[in-house]
Each structure stands twice: as C-alpha cells, then as structure tokens.
PDB file of C-alpha atoms in Angstrom:
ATOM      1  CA  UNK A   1       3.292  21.666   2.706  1.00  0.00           C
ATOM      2  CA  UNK A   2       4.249  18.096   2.094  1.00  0.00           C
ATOM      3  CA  UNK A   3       7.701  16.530   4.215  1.00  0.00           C
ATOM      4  CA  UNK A   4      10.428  16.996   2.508  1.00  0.00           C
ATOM      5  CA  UNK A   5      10.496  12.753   3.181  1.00  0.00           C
ATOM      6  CA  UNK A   6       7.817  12.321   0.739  1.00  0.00           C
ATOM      7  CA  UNK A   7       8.503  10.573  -2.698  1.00  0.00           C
ATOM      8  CA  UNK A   8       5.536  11.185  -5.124  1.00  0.00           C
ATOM      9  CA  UNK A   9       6.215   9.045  -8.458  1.00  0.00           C
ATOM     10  CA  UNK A  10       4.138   9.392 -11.504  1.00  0.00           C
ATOM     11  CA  UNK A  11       0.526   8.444  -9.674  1.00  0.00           C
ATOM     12  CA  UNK A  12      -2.519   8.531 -12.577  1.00  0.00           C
ATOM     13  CA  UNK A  13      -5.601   7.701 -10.396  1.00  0.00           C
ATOM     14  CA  UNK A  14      -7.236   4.913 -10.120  1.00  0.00           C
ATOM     15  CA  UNK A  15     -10.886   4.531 -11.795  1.00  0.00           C
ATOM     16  CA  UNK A  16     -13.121   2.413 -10.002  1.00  0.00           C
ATOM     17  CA  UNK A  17     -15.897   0.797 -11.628  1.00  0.00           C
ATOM     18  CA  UNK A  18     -19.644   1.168 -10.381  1.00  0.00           C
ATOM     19  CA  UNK A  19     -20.272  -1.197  -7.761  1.00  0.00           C
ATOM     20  CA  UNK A  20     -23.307  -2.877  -6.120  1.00  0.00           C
ATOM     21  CA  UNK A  21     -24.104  -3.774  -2.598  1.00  0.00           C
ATOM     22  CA  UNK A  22     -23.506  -7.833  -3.876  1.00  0.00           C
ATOM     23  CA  UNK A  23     -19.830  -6.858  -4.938  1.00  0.00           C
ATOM     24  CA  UNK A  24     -17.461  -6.941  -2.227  1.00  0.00           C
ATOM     25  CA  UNK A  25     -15.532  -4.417  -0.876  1.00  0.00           C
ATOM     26  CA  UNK A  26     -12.066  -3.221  -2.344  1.00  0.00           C
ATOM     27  CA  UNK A  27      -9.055  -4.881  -0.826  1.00  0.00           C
ATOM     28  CA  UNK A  28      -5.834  -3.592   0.245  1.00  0.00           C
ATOM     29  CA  UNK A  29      -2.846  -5.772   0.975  1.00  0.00           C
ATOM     30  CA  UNK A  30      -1.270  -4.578   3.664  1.00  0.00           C
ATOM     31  CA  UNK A  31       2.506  -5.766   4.254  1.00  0.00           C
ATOM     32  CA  UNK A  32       5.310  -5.804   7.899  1.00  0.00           C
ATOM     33  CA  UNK A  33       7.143  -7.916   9.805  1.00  0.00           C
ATOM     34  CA  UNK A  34       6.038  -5.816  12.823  1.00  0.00           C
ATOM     35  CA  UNK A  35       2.840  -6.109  14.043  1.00  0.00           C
ATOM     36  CA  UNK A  36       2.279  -2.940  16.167  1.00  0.00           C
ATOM     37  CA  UNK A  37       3.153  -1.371  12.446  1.00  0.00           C
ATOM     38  CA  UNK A  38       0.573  -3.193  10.707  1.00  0.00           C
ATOM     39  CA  UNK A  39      -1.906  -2.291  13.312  1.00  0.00           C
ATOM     40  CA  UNK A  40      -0.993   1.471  13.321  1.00  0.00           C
ATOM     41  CA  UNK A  41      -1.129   1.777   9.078  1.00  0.00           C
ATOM     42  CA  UNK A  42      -4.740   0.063   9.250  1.00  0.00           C
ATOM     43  CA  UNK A  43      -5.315   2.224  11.611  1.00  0.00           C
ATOM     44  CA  UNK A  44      -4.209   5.127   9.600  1.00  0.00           C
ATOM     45  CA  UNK A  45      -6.486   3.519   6.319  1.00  0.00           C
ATOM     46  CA  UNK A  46      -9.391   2.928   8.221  1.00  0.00           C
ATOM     47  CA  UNK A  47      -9.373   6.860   9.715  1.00  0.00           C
ATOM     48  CA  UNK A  48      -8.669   7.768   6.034  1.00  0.00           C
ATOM     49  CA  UNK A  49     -11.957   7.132   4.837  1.00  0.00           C
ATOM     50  CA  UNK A  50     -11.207   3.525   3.823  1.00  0.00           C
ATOM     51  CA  UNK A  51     -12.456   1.405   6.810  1.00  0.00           C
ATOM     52  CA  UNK A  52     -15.158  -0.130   4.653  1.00  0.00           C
ATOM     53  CA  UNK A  53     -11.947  -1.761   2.474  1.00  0.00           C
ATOM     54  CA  UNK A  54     -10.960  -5.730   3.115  1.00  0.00           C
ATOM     55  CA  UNK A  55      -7.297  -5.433   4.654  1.00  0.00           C
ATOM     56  CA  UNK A  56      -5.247  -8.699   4.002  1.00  0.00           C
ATOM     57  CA  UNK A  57      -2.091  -9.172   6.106  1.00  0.00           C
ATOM     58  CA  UNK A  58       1.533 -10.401   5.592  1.00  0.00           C
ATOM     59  CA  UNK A  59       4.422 -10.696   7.238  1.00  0.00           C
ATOM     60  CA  UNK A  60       6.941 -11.703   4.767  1.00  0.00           C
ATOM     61  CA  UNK A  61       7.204 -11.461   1.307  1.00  0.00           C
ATOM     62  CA  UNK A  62       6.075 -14.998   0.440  1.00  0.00           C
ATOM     63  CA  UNK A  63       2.913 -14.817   2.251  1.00  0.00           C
ATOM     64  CA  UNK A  64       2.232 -11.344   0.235  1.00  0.00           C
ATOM     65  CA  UNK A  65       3.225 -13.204  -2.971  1.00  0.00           C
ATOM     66  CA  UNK A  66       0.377 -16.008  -1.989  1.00  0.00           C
ATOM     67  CA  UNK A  67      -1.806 -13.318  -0.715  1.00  0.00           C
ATOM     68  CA  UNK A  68      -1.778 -11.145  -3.733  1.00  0.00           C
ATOM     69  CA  UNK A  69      -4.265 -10.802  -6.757  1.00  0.00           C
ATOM     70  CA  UNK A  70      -5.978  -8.387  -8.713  1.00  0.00           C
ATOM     71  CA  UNK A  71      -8.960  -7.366  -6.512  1.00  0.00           C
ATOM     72  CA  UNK A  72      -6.288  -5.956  -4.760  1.00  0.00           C
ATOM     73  CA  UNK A  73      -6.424  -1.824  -5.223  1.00  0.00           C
ATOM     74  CA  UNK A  74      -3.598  -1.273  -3.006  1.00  0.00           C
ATOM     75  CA  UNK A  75      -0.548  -2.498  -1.530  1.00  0.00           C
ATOM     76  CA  UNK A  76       1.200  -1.037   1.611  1.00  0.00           C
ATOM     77  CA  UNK A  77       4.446  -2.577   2.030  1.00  0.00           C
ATOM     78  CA  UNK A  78       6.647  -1.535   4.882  1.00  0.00           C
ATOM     79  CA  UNK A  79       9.545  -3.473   6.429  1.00  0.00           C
ATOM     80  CA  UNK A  80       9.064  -7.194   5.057  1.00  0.00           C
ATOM     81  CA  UNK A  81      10.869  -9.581   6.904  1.00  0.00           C
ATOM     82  CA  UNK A  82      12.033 -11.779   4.077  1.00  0.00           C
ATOM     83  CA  UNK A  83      11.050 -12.535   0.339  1.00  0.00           C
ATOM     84  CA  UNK A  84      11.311  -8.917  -0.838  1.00  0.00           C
ATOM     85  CA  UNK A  85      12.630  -9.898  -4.664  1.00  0.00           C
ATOM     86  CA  UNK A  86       9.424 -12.196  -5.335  1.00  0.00           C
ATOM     87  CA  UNK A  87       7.351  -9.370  -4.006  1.00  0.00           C
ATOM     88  CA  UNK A  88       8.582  -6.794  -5.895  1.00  0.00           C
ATOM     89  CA  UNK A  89       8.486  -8.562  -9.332  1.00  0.00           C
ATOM     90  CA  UNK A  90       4.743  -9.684  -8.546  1.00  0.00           C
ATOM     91  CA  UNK A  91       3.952  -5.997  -7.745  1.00  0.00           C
ATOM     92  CA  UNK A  92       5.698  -4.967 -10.999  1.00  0.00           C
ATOM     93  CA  UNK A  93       3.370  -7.174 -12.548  1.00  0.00           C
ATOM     94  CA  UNK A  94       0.271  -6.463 -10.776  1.00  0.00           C
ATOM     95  CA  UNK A  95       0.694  -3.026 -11.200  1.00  0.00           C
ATOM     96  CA  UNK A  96       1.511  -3.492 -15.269  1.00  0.00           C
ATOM     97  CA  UNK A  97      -1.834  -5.612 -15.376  1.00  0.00           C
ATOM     98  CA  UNK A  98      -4.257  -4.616 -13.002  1.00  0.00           C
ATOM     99  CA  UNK A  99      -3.215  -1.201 -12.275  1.00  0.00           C
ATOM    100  CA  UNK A 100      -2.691  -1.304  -8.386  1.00  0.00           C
ATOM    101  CA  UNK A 101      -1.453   1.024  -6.863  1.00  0.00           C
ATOM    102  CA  UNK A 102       1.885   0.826  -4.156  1.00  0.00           C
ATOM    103  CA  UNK A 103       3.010   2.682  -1.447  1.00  0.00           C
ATOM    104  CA  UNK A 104       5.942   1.745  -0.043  1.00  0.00           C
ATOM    105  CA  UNK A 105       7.019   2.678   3.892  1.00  0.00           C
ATOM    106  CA  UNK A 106      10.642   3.158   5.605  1.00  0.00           C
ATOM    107  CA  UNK A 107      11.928   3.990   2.503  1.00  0.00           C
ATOM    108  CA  UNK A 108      15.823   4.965   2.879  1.00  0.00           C
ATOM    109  CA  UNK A 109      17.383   6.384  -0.649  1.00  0.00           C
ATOM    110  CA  UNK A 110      15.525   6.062  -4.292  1.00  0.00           C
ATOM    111  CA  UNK A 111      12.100   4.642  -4.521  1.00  0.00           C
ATOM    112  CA  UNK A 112      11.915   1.332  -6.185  1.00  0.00           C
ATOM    113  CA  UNK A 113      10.712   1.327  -9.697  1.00  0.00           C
ATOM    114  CA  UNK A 114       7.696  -1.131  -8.173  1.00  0.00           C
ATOM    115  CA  UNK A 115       6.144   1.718  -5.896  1.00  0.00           C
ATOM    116  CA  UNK A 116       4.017   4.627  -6.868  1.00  0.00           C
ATOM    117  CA  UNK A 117       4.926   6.450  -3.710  1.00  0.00           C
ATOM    118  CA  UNK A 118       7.033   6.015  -0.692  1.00  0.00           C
ATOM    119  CA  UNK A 119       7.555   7.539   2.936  1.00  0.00           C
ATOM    120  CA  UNK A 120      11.005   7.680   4.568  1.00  0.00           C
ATOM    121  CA  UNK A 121      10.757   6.286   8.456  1.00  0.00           C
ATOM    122  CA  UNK A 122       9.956   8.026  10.601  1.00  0.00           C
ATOM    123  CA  UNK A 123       6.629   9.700   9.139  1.00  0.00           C
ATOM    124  CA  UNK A 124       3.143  10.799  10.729  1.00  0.00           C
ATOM    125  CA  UNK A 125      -0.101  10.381  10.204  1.00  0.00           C
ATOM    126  CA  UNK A 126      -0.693  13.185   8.536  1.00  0.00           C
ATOM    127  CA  UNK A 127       2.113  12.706   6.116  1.00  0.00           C
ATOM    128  CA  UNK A 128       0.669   9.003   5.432  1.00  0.00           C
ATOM    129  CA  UNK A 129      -3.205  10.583   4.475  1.00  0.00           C
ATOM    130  CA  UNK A 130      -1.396  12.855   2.503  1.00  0.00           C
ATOM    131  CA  UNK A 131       0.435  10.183   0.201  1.00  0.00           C
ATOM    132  CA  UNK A 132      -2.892   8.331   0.617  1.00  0.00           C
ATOM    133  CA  UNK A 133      -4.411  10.808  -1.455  1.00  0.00           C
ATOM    134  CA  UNK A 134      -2.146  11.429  -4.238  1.00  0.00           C
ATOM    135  CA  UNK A 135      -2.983   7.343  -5.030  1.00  0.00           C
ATOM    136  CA  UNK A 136      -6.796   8.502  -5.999  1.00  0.00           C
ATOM    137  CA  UNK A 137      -8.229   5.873  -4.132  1.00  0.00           C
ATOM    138  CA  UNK A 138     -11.598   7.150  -3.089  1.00  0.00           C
TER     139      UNK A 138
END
C-alpha cells in the first residue's frame, strides 16, 4: 500500500524508441544541494534497475538549467539550493516538448504543476522505487 506521502499526478508512460548498442544510454538529471542526497537517490536509481542510465548532477538550479536537454528521460529534483524559478519553467517546457518525466523530492504541500510525481521528506527506499515505477521508465 503506497504512503499516504505519495503524490501520483497524471503519469502516461514513457515510450522509448528501439535502441542500438551505438546509441547511448538514457540520461537522468539528477538535482540537490546536498551531496550525501544525491548519492543516496543514485543509489536508489541504480538498485532500481536503471544503473545502466547516464546520471548528470546539479546543485543549483542554474547548473540544472545548463545541464538540461532532451536526451534527458528524467529529472529528480530534490532540495535545490538556488535558481528554482528558471528550473521549473525549463522543466515545464521540457516536459511539454520532449515528454520527460519529473519527480520531485521533499515536497511539503501541493505538487508543482512542473512534476509528474512527488515524495514528501522523509521517504524510503521503497516508497522512492515505488514512484519510480508509476513514471514507466523501463
């Protein structure tokens, strides 16, 4: 039974196309101020079946604004230390154009309209494969 600190939003899943060995691998952009965070939620996506995924790291909005583009399949965005606005209109966008999907951590009230799902602090590991796979990513 999911936490009652899980927001699900309307999640469609995502298609991926065929790929080839030559292609490269899909690409998550994974976003926190803290670092022991980061390391535990890549972590968490690499013992979710997704260790085979590039993981690009930011620690503020702005570097997740430069960092961002549309091989990106994901975004994780926790606690970002500053630049949140810029972020979240890119994401709108991104996720408007290119269909990637957002999950957004230590969420407090309402998710934002630029998230497909969200986990209130604290959560487990368990709860974060379980939003994991209402996103369709495999």
């Amino acid at each position: 039974m999911p936490s009652p600190d899980i927001n699900l939003l309307n999640v469609h899943p995502i298609l991926l196309p065929a790929t080839d060995e030559t292609d490269p691998p899909p690409r998550i952009l994974l976003v926190d101020r803290n670092d022991d965070m980061r390391y535990f939620v890549e972590t968490c996506l690499h013992s979710n079946g997704l260790a085979t995924w590039s993981i690009d790291q930011a620690r503020t909005g702005a570097e997740a604004v430069r960092s961002l583009h549309r091989e990106h399949q994901l975004a994780v965005i926790g606690d970002v230390a500053s630049g949140q606005e810029p972020l979240a209109a890119s994401l709108r966008s991104m996720r408007a154009l290119h269909n990637i999907r957002v999950l957004k951590l230590h969420c407090w009230s309402t998710p934002p309209d630029w998230c497909d799902a969200a986990l209130r602090h604290p959560f487990s590991t368990s709860d974060f494969h379980r939003v994991l796979s209402t996103l369709s990513l495999h």
